[in-house]
Amino acid sequence: MIAVKRLCPMLALTVAIGTGVLVAGGAIASDPKSADEFKFAPDRIVDVKHLKLDVTPNFDKCEISGTANMRFSPISKPLEELRLDGVDLNVTNVTASVALAGYQATREEVVVDFAKPIAPGTDANVTITYSAHPSAGLLFRTAANGYPSGETHVFSQGEMTDARRWFPSYDYPNEKFTSEIICHVPKDMTVLSNGRLISSETDSSGLKAVHWLQDKPHVNYLITLVAGRFDKLEDRYRDIPISFYTLPSDSAEAPLAFESTKPMLGIMEKEIGVPFPWAQYGQVVVRDFTMGGMENTSFTTLTEEILRTRDSENIPTSEGPCYSLESEGLMAHELAHQWFGDLVTCKDWSNSWLNEGFATYYALLFARERYGKDMFLYELYLDKQIVVDDDHCNSQPIVSHKYKDVWEQFNLTRQYQKGSWVLQMLRCQLGDELFSRCIKAYLVRHQYQTVVTSDLTSVVEEMSGRSFDRFFDQWLYRSQVPHINLWYGWDERTKLVKLTVEQSMHPTKSADKKSDDGDKEERKDGYHFPLPVRFNVNGEMIDRTLDVTKPDESFYFSLAAAPKYLVPDPEMATLVKINCPLATPMTYSMLADKNDVVARLFACDLLSKNQDAATVAKLKDVLNNDSFFGVRARAAESLRQIHTDAALDALLASVQQDNPRVRRYVVVQLGKFYNPKARDALLACIDTEHNPAIIQAAVEGLGQYDDDAVVAALHRCLDSHSYKERIADSAISAIRERDDPEFVESLVATLRSRDNSFPRKNFANGLSAVGHIDRNETNKKVARDFVSAYLNDKCQRVQIGAIRALGELADPQSEAALETFASTADDSPLREEARSAVSNIYWHNKPYENLHELRSELLDLQKKSREQKRELEDVNKRLDSLVGRNPKPEAKNKNVPKPAAPAKKASP
C-alpha cells in the first residue's frame, strides 16, 4: 500500500481502528483505547487452512450477503471455541463439520462454541451465513450513494484491519491461508479477485456466478473483491496474463497508464531474482479509492489519480519532481509488493517496513534500470533530505511496537522512505551481487510465510559472515539519524587532506529524554557508519571512506595535489545530513562536473546560500543546459532560495524548457516569489501552456496576489473544463489561499452547476473552500445555505466536506444542524467530523476574555467531584460496618470483561 497525501486525501478521514484480534481464547493483541501502547501480534490458536466466500452484493442497498467457510485445525490445545473477527455482521446461521453447542455474534466478533473440544491437528470446517452493511472494508460506488448510475461498482480495501467489516475472518497478518471467492452479479458485470479465474456461469437466480481461486497462501488483508462494469486492456508477460481495468468513462486514458506494466514486470524479476509468484497480474482503477494503491495478491487496486491525458506528458502534479508520487512510481511500488508484502508478509505492523520499505526501494531500482543511474541517485538524494529533517520520522524508530493507532506505522517518511534508505545502505555495505543473493535467499526461504526483521538479519549475517547487529540497531531500532558537520582542510607542505567530522543527532524533543529505543547516555557515543568521500584531483576521481565511530574525530588522506573539489557520499550510501561548507571556487568546479550528478546536486544546494551575480549566472546556465532534469530542477529551487531580483530574472528567462518536468518546476518556483514579474509570467503560462499539469502549477501560484488580472484569470480557470476538472480544482486551491469572500458567489455557482463533473473529493474540497473564505463575513447566509444543502448528500465524502465547511465557516446558525450528526450513537466519520466542527464554531465565537470563567467552572466541577467521591466512600465504609463485612481490596484488573451475550442454538 502507498499512502501519499496527494494521492490519498481520504487518509485524513480515517478513524482509529483496532488492530487486535482474540482467537479461540488467545491474547488480545492490541486495543487502540488501551493505556498500554505496546502492540504485538496475537496468539495463533488455530491454523487457518482455507477460506471460501460465496457472496452476493446488493448494489441498491449497499449491502453484501453470503457464506464464509473456514477450514482450520487447532495448533497445540483442544479447541472449545473459535473466535473470529467480524464487525457489525448480521449472522443468521452457523454450521460446522463437528457438533456445535451454539454461537453468538457481538459487535466485534463471531464466537462459535463446539459441543466437544476439537483435538490439535484435527481439520474442521465452520460455515457462517451472514449479511453486512459495511462502513469500511467494502465500498460501494452506486447511484444510491451519490455516484453516476453507469459507474456502479464495489471494491474492497482490507489493510490494515477492515476486511472484518465485510466477512468473518482471522484478520491479522501473522496467519496465511489459501482462499477463493464466488461472487454473484448481474450478467453484464465483471468480477475481479485474487489468483485465477475458475469459472463464470449463470446461477439459479439468473445472476452470473464468478469463481476465483487463490491456491497459494496469503494473509487476510490481501483478499480483494471488485465488481462492476469495467473496460479491459490485456497483454502477457512471458506466460503470465496481465490486465488493466477502468470504468468506461476512463478507458481513453487507460493505455497510457498500462503501457509500463509489461516492462515493469521484466525489470522487477531481474532486480529481485525471483520469478513473479502468482498466476496473473491485474490492476483496476476505482472511483474515490481511499489509498494511492493497494497491493492485493495478484490484483492491485489503484486511485483514479494515476490516470493522465497525453498532453500532460505523464509528469507529476505534486509540488516536487518526485518519482514516488508519479503514476508510474506508484504502480511500480504496488508491483514490488507482490514479492515484498504478498509473497513474504510482515508478521505484525511493527515490522511493516519489510513491506513498505522494500516496495519503495524496488520502485527506485526499477527507475534506475528504466531511466538510468542518475535518476536513482537523484531520488535517493531527495528522499534523504526529507528523512533527515522530518521531526516525526526522527522521533520514533522504524521498528517499534509502541504506537496508539496502527496508521502511525504507515508514516510515509519513516516506513517508506527511511525504510528504503536502510536497504540502500545495506546494499552499499554488502555490494550489489551479495545484496541480491541475500534478498533472493530471504524471499525463497520465507515464501508464503510471515516474517519479522530478525529473519532478514539472519539471512544477511549467514550469507555475509558479518555481524549486522549495530547496523540494524542504529537504523531500525533507534529513532534518529545523524547530522554531521564535515570540515575540510589542506596542508600543502605535507600534501594531506584533513576531514573533521562533528556528529550530532536530529534536534527533536525526544532527543533529550529516554525512549524505548535507547537513552541519552548511549546516544552520546554517536552512530557508527562509513562515509564515502570523493576527491577530484587533477581530473582523477579518488574515493576514500571515513569510518566514523565517534562524535568528533579527524581523518587524514595523502593526495598528489590539492583536490579541485570533494563530494561527500557521492553514491548515496549513508543516511546522514551533511553540512560541508566549501569555498565557492570548489563548488563551481563541482557544478561543472558533467559525470557526477550528486556533485552537481550538492553544488546547487551549497550555492543557494550565495547571492552574487556569478552564482546566479552559473545556476541559470545549469537550469537551461544540464543534461539531467533533476539537476536543472535543483538549480531552479536554488535560485528561488537565493530570492533576489537577479535570481527571479534568471527563472523568468528559463520558463521555456524542452523538458516538461523542468518547465513545471520553474513555474512552481516562480509561484514562490511575490513579485509583479513573477505574477505576469504565471498569467502568461496559463494562456500559452499546453500541458494541464503545468497550468495547474501556475494557477496555484497565483493565490497570493490581489489584483484584477489575477481575479479574472482565476475566474476563467474556475469556469474552465479539463480532465477530471483538475485545472478548476487548482483554481479553488488558489481562491482558498487568497481568502477573498468576493469569490463566494462564483465558487458556489461553479460547484452547483458542475456538481457531478468534479471527482467527489475535489467537490468536497470546494465546499471546504466556500466555508473558509466566508468565515470572517458578517452575513454568511449564502455560504451557509449552499453548504448545508449537502449535509444529506448521498455521498459520504461530500457530506464530510459539507460538515468541515460549516466548521470552517464558524456560523453559530449551523450548530444545530451539525449537532444532529454529532449526537448520533455510531462512531462513523460523520459523527467525529461534526463534533470537531461544532467545537470549532464554539471556540471561534467564544470571547477569549471568558476563558478564565471556563477554567473557574472546571475547577469547581473537579472540587465537587472530589467531595462527592469522599462522601460515597464514607457511606460505603458505614455500610460495611453495619453488615459486618470487610472492605474489598481494589481490583488489580479494572478491565473486567462483560458477561457474554446468551449463545444462539446451532443449526443441526
mmCIF file of N, CA and C in Angstrom, residues 30-116:
data_model
loop_
_atom_site.group_PDB
_atom_site.id
_atom_site.type_symbol
_atom_site.label_atom_id
_atom_site.label_comp_id
_atom_site.label_asym_id
_atom_site.label_seq_id
_atom_site.Cartn_x
_atom_site.Cartn_y
_atom_site.Cartn_z
ATOM 1 N N SER A 30 -3.997 -6.035 20.531
ATOM 2 C CA SER A 30 -3.831 -4.600 20.685
ATOM 3 C C SER A 30 -5.171 -3.920 20.676
ATOM 4 N N ASP A 31 -5.292 -2.910 21.471
ATOM 5 C CA ASP A 31 -6.521 -2.138 21.562
ATOM 6 C C ASP A 31 -6.134 -0.681 21.560
ATOM 7 N N PRO A 32 -6.550 0.099 20.547
ATOM 8 C CA PRO A 32 -6.126 1.494 20.476
ATOM 9 C C PRO A 32 -6.582 2.313 21.670
ATOM 10 N N LYS A 33 -7.583 1.819 22.415
ATOM 11 C CA LYS A 33 -8.061 2.564 23.566
ATOM 12 C C LYS A 33 -7.316 2.157 24.834
ATOM 13 N N SER A 34 -6.450 1.155 24.733
ATOM 14 C CA SER A 34 -5.735 0.654 25.902
ATOM 15 C C SER A 34 -4.694 1.661 26.364
ATOM 16 N N ALA A 35 -4.479 1.698 27.693
ATOM 17 C CA ALA A 35 -3.445 2.579 28.226
ATOM 18 C C ALA A 35 -2.068 2.085 27.825
ATOM 19 N N ASP A 36 -1.928 0.774 27.626
ATOM 20 C CA ASP A 36 -0.665 0.199 27.188
ATOM 21 C C ASP A 36 -0.546 0.374 25.680
ATOM 22 N N GLU A 37 0.420 1.159 25.241
ATOM 23 C CA GLU A 37 0.530 1.484 23.827
ATOM 24 C C GLU A 37 1.351 0.473 23.055
ATOM 25 N N PHE A 38 1.937 -0.533 23.733
ATOM 26 C CA PHE A 38 2.749 -1.512 23.031
ATOM 27 C C PHE A 38 1.845 -2.539 22.363
ATOM 28 N N LYS A 39 2.070 -2.795 21.087
ATOM 29 C CA LYS A 39 1.225 -3.688 20.315
ATOM 30 C C LYS A 39 2.039 -4.870 19.803
ATOM 31 N N PHE A 40 1.478 -6.069 19.953
ATOM 32 C CA PHE A 40 2.140 -7.278 19.498
ATOM 33 C C PHE A 40 1.130 -8.145 18.746
ATOM 34 N N ALA A 41 1.663 -9.074 17.965
ATOM 35 C CA ALA A 41 0.794 -9.982 17.223
ATOM 36 C C ALA A 41 0.045 -10.881 18.199
ATOM 37 N N PRO A 42 -1.189 -11.262 17.874
ATOM 38 C CA PRO A 42 -1.959 -12.156 18.740
ATOM 39 C C PRO A 42 -1.459 -13.598 18.652
ATOM 40 N N ASP A 43 -1.863 -14.402 19.605
ATOM 41 C CA ASP A 43 -1.566 -15.832 19.554
ATOM 42 C C ASP A 43 -2.325 -16.475 18.399
ATOM 43 N N ARG A 44 -1.689 -17.444 17.774
ATOM 44 C CA ARG A 44 -2.365 -18.267 16.758
ATOM 45 C C ARG A 44 -2.839 -19.547 17.442
ATOM 46 N N ILE A 45 -4.100 -19.580 17.783
ATOM 47 C CA ILE A 45 -4.654 -20.750 18.451
ATOM 48 C C ILE A 45 -4.992 -21.837 17.439
ATOM 49 N N VAL A 46 -5.395 -21.407 16.248
ATOM 50 C CA VAL A 46 -5.698 -22.357 15.185
ATOM 51 C C VAL A 46 -4.857 -22.029 13.961
ATOM 52 N N ASP A 47 -4.665 -23.060 13.144
ATOM 53 C CA ASP A 47 -4.011 -22.883 11.852
ATOM 54 C C ASP A 47 -5.111 -22.829 10.797
ATOM 55 N N VAL A 48 -5.325 -21.644 10.224
ATOM 56 C CA VAL A 48 -6.340 -21.494 9.186
ATOM 57 C C VAL A 48 -5.767 -22.047 7.882
ATOM 58 N N LYS A 49 -6.490 -22.974 7.281
ATOM 59 C CA LYS A 49 -6.019 -23.616 6.058
ATOM 60 C C LYS A 49 -6.601 -22.963 4.799
ATOM 61 N N HIS A 50 -7.924 -22.657 4.839
ATOM 62 C CA HIS A 50 -8.576 -22.176 3.624
ATOM 63 C C HIS A 50 -9.814 -21.379 4.008
ATOM 64 N N LEU A 51 -10.088 -20.332 3.239
ATOM 65 C CA LEU A 51 -11.290 -19.524 3.434
ATOM 66 C C LEU A 51 -12.009 -19.411 2.098
ATOM 67 N N LYS A 52 -13.289 -19.763 2.102
ATOM 68 C CA LYS A 52 -14.102 -19.669 0.898
ATOM 69 C C LYS A 52 -15.277 -18.734 1.163
ATOM 70 N N LEU A 53 -15.398 -17.694 0.333
ATOM 71 C CA LEU A 53 -16.506 -16.753 0.434
ATOM 72 C C LEU A 53 -17.420 -16.940 -0.767
ATOM 73 N N ASP A 54 -18.710 -17.064 -0.503
ATOM 74 C CA ASP A 54 -19.720 -17.114 -1.547
ATOM 75 C C ASP A 54 -20.687 -15.964 -1.261
ATOM 76 N N VAL A 55 -20.593 -14.876 -2.032
ATOM 77 C CA VAL A 55 -21.262 -13.636 -1.652
ATOM 78 C C VAL A 55 -22.042 -13.043 -2.820
ATOM 79 N N THR A 56 -23.042 -12.258 -2.456
ATOM 80 C CA THR A 56 -23.845 -11.521 -3.418
ATOM 81 C C THR A 56 -23.960 -10.078 -2.966
ATOM 82 N N PRO A 57 -23.401 -9.124 -3.711
ATOM 83 C CA PRO A 57 -23.571 -7.710 -3.343
ATOM 84 C C PRO A 57 -24.943 -7.199 -3.764
ATOM 85 N N ASN A 58 -25.553 -6.414 -2.899
ATOM 86 C CA ASN A 58 -26.814 -5.733 -3.227
ATOM 87 C C ASN A 58 -26.456 -4.275 -3.494
ATOM 88 N N PHE A 59 -26.412 -3.900 -4.761
ATOM 89 C CA PHE A 59 -25.952 -2.567 -5.122
ATOM 90 C C PHE A 59 -26.961 -1.486 -4.760
ATOM 91 N N ASP A 60 -28.230 -1.834 -4.686
ATOM 92 C CA ASP A 60 -29.240 -0.845 -4.329
ATOM 93 C C ASP A 60 -29.145 -0.469 -2.855
ATOM 94 N N LYS A 61 -28.899 -1.460 -2.006
ATOM 95 C CA LYS A 61 -28.860 -1.226 -0.565
ATOM 96 C C LYS A 61 -27.432 -1.074 -0.039
ATOM 97 N N CYS A 62 -26.426 -1.235 -0.903
ATOM 98 C CA CYS A 62 -25.014 -1.174 -0.487
ATOM 99 C C CYS A 62 -24.746 -2.191 0.626
ATOM 100 N N GLU A 63 -25.214 -3.399 0.412
ATOM 101 C CA GLU A 63 -25.046 -4.487 1.373
ATOM 102 C C GLU A 63 -24.453 -5.699 0.672
ATOM 103 N N ILE A 64 -23.990 -6.636 1.480
ATOM 104 C CA ILE A 64 -23.480 -7.895 0.944
ATOM 105 C C ILE A 64 -23.988 -9.021 1.821
ATOM 106 N N SER A 65 -24.278 -10.154 1.206
ATOM 107 C CA SER A 65 -24.745 -11.319 1.956
ATOM 108 C C SER A 65 -24.098 -12.556 1.382
ATOM 109 N N GLY A 66 -24.043 -13.601 2.189
ATOM 110 C CA GLY A 66 -23.446 -14.837 1.698
ATOM 111 C C GLY A 66 -22.977 -15.728 2.815
ATOM 112 N N THR A 67 -22.031 -16.585 2.483
ATOM 113 C CA THR A 67 -21.473 -17.512 3.459
ATOM 114 C C THR A 67 -19.952 -17.427 3.449
ATOM 115 N N ALA A 68 -19.376 -17.672 4.609
ATOM 116 C CA ALA A 68 -17.925 -17.774 4.751
ATOM 117 C C ALA A 68 -17.628 -19.145 5.332
ATOM 118 N N ASN A 69 -16.873 -19.950 4.598
ATOM 119 C CA ASN A 69 -16.494 -21.283 5.067
ATOM 120 C C ASN A 69 -15.001 -21.297 5.365
ATOM 121 N N MET A 70 -14.666 -21.656 6.590
ATOM 122 C CA MET A 70 -13.258 -21.686 7.000
ATOM 123 C C MET A 70 -12.862 -23.107 7.392
ATOM 124 N N ARG A 71 -11.752 -23.571 6.827
ATOM 125 C CA ARG A 71 -11.165 -24.854 7.242
ATOM 126 C C ARG A 71 -9.947 -24.557 8.108
ATOM 127 N N PHE A 72 -9.861 -25.213 9.234
ATOM 128 C CA PHE A 72 -8.805 -24.912 10.199
ATOM 129 C C PHE A 72 -8.511 -26.145 11.037
ATOM 130 N N SER A 73 -7.437 -26.057 11.824
ATOM 131 C CA SER A 73 -7.149 -27.093 12.819
ATOM 132 C C SER A 73 -6.489 -26.443 14.019
ATOM 133 N N PRO A 74 -6.844 -26.878 15.247
ATOM 134 C CA PRO A 74 -6.192 -26.347 16.452
ATOM 135 C C PRO A 74 -4.704 -26.669 16.422
ATOM 136 N N ILE A 75 -3.895 -25.784 16.996
ATOM 137 C CA ILE A 75 -2.444 -25.944 16.904
ATOM 138 C C ILE A 75 -1.875 -26.767 18.046
ATOM 139 N N SER A 76 -2.148 -26.376 19.301
ATOM 140 C CA SER A 76 -1.472 -27.057 20.407
ATOM 141 C C SER A 76 -2.398 -27.528 21.510
ATOM 142 N N LYS A 77 -3.606 -26.977 21.565
ATOM 143 C CA LYS A 77 -4.524 -27.333 22.638
ATOM 144 C C LYS A 77 -5.887 -27.682 22.054
ATOM 145 N N PRO A 78 -6.651 -28.520 22.758
ATOM 146 C CA PRO A 78 -8.028 -28.775 22.320
ATOM 147 C C PRO A 78 -8.810 -27.459 22.253
ATOM 148 N N LEU A 79 -9.593 -27.307 21.214
ATOM 149 C CA LEU A 79 -10.281 -26.050 20.946
ATOM 150 C C LEU A 79 -11.747 -26.151 21.349
ATOM 151 N N GLU A 80 -12.154 -25.327 22.305
ATOM 152 C CA GLU A 80 -13.542 -25.318 22.757
ATOM 153 C C GLU A 80 -14.386 -24.288 22.017
ATOM 154 N N GLU A 81 -13.756 -23.194 21.622
ATOM 155 C CA GLU A 81 -14.491 -22.163 20.893
ATOM 156 C C GLU A 81 -13.569 -21.483 19.893
ATOM 157 N N LEU A 82 -14.150 -21.022 18.813
ATOM 158 C CA LEU A 82 -13.421 -20.300 17.772
ATOM 159 C C LEU A 82 -13.936 -18.867 17.741
ATOM 160 N N ARG A 83 -13.044 -17.940 17.919
ATOM 161 C CA ARG A 83 -13.401 -16.524 17.886
ATOM 162 C C ARG A 83 -12.827 -15.905 16.613
ATOM 163 N N LEU A 84 -13.707 -15.332 15.830
ATOM 164 C CA LEU A 84 -13.301 -14.698 14.576
ATOM 165 C C LEU A 84 -13.649 -13.219 14.614
ATOM 166 N N ASP A 85 -12.841 -12.436 13.926
ATOM 167 C CA ASP A 85 -13.138 -11.009 13.796
ATOM 168 C C ASP A 85 -14.327 -10.824 12.862
ATOM 169 N N GLY A 86 -15.264 -9.990 13.285
ATOM 170 C CA GLY A 86 -16.412 -9.679 12.440
ATOM 171 C C GLY A 86 -17.130 -8.478 13.027
ATOM 172 N N VAL A 87 -17.007 -7.338 12.390
ATOM 173 C CA VAL A 87 -17.562 -6.095 12.923
ATOM 174 C C VAL A 87 -18.942 -5.842 12.322
ATOM 175 N N ASP A 88 -19.950 -5.773 13.184
ATOM 176 C CA ASP A 88 -21.320 -5.448 12.770
ATOM 177 C C ASP A 88 -21.830 -6.385 11.668
ATOM 178 N N LEU A 89 -21.533 -7.679 11.816
ATOM 179 C CA LEU A 89 -22.044 -8.671 10.878
ATOM 180 C C LEU A 89 -23.362 -9.232 11.407
ATOM 181 N N ASN A 90 -24.335 -9.352 10.537
ATOM 182 C CA ASN A 90 -25.616 -9.949 10.901
ATOM 183 C C ASN A 90 -25.546 -11.444 10.593
ATOM 184 N N VAL A 91 -25.209 -12.242 11.594
ATOM 185 C CA VAL A 91 -25.041 -13.687 11.418
ATOM 186 C C VAL A 91 -26.389 -14.361 11.636
ATOM 187 N N THR A 92 -26.823 -15.132 10.660
ATOM 188 C CA THR A 92 -28.131 -15.790 10.743
ATOM 189 C C THR A 92 -28.032 -17.290 10.936
ATOM 190 N N ASN A 93 -26.862 -17.869 10.677
ATOM 191 C CA ASN A 93 -26.735 -19.316 10.835
ATOM 192 C C ASN A 93 -25.268 -19.702 10.870
ATOM 193 N N VAL A 94 -24.954 -20.741 11.624
ATOM 194 C CA VAL A 94 -23.607 -21.296 11.674
ATOM 195 C C VAL A 94 -23.718 -22.815 11.652
ATOM 196 N N THR A 95 -22.999 -23.444 10.775
ATOM 197 C CA THR A 95 -22.903 -24.903 10.749
ATOM 198 C C THR A 95 -21.430 -25.280 10.790
ATOM 199 N N ALA A 96 -21.170 -26.542 11.050
ATOM 200 C CA ALA A 96 -19.784 -26.993 11.150
ATOM 201 C C ALA A 96 -19.682 -28.468 10.841
ATOM 202 N N SER A 97 -18.467 -28.928 10.604
ATOM 203 C CA SER A 97 -18.218 -30.347 10.362
ATOM 204 C C SER A 97 -18.203 -31.139 11.656
ATOM 205 N N VAL A 98 -18.242 -30.452 12.793
ATOM 206 C CA VAL A 98 -18.320 -31.089 14.108
ATOM 207 C C VAL A 98 -19.548 -30.532 14.822
ATOM 208 N N ALA A 99 -19.956 -31.207 15.889
ATOM 209 C CA ALA A 99 -21.138 -30.779 16.628
ATOM 210 C C ALA A 99 -20.898 -29.436 17.300
ATOM 211 N N LEU A 100 -21.922 -28.578 17.250
ATOM 212 C CA LEU A 100 -21.830 -27.246 17.846
ATOM 213 C C LEU A 100 -22.685 -27.157 19.101
ATOM 214 N N ALA A 101 -22.208 -26.362 20.046
ATOM 215 C CA ALA A 101 -23.009 -26.053 21.228
ATOM 216 C C ALA A 101 -23.795 -24.769 21.026
ATOM 217 N N GLY A 102 -23.333 -23.898 20.157
ATOM 218 C CA GLY A 102 -24.013 -22.638 19.907
ATOM 219 C C GLY A 102 -23.063 -21.633 19.282
ATOM 220 N N TYR A 103 -23.569 -20.439 19.063
ATOM 221 C CA TYR A 103 -22.744 -19.368 18.525
ATOM 222 C C TYR A 103 -23.340 -18.035 18.928
ATOM 223 N N GLN A 104 -22.550 -16.997 18.815
ATOM 224 C CA GLN A 104 -23.030 -15.642 19.069
ATOM 225 C C GLN A 104 -22.235 -14.658 18.208
ATOM 226 N N ALA A 105 -22.882 -13.578 17.839
ATOM 227 C CA ALA A 105 -22.231 -12.512 17.073
ATOM 228 C C ALA A 105 -22.313 -11.238 17.891
ATOM 229 N N THR A 106 -21.170 -10.742 18.354
ATOM 230 C CA THR A 106 -21.107 -9.487 19.081
ATOM 231 C C THR A 106 -20.805 -8.355 18.109
ATOM 232 N N ARG A 107 -20.610 -7.183 18.628
ATOM 233 C CA ARG A 107 -20.289 -6.037 17.766
ATOM 234 C C ARG A 107 -18.950 -6.241 17.060
ATOM 235 N N GLU A 108 -18.047 -6.985 17.684
ATOM 236 C CA GLU A 108 -16.690 -7.104 17.164
ATOM 237 C C GLU A 108 -16.319 -8.515 16.711
ATOM 238 N N GLU A 109 -17.076 -9.545 17.136
ATOM 239 C CA GLU A 109 -16.632 -10.916 16.917
ATOM 240 C C GLU A 109 -17.786 -11.830 16.525
ATOM 241 N N VAL A 110 -17.394 -12.961 15.956
ATOM 242 C CA VAL A 110 -18.294 -14.099 15.818
ATOM 243 C C VAL A 110 -17.668 -15.241 16.622
ATOM 244 N N VAL A 111 -18.406 -15.737 17.607
ATOM 245 C CA VAL A 111 -17.885 -16.763 18.514
ATOM 246 C C VAL A 111 -18.649 -18.060 18.275
ATOM 247 N N VAL A 112 -17.925 -19.123 17.954
ATOM 248 C CA VAL A 112 -18.524 -20.427 17.681
ATOM 249 C C VAL A 112 -18.089 -21.393 18.784
ATOM 250 N N ASP A 113 -19.061 -21.969 19.493
ATOM 251 C CA ASP A 113 -18.780 -22.920 20.583
ATOM 252 C C ASP A 113 -19.025 -24.347 20.097
ATOM 253 N N PHE A 114 -18.090 -25.228 20.424
ATOM 254 C CA PHE A 114 -18.186 -26.619 19.989
ATOM 255 C C PHE A 114 -18.701 -27.502 21.120
ATOM 256 N N ALA A 115 -19.485 -28.523 20.766
ATOM 257 C CA ALA A 115 -20.039 -29.429 21.775
ATOM 258 C C ALA A 115 -18.927 -30.174 22.489
ATOM 259 N N LYS A 116 -17.889 -30.570 21.758
ATOM 260 C CA LYS A 116 -16.720 -31.212 22.337
ATOM 261 C C LYS A 116 -15.472 -30.512 21.806
#
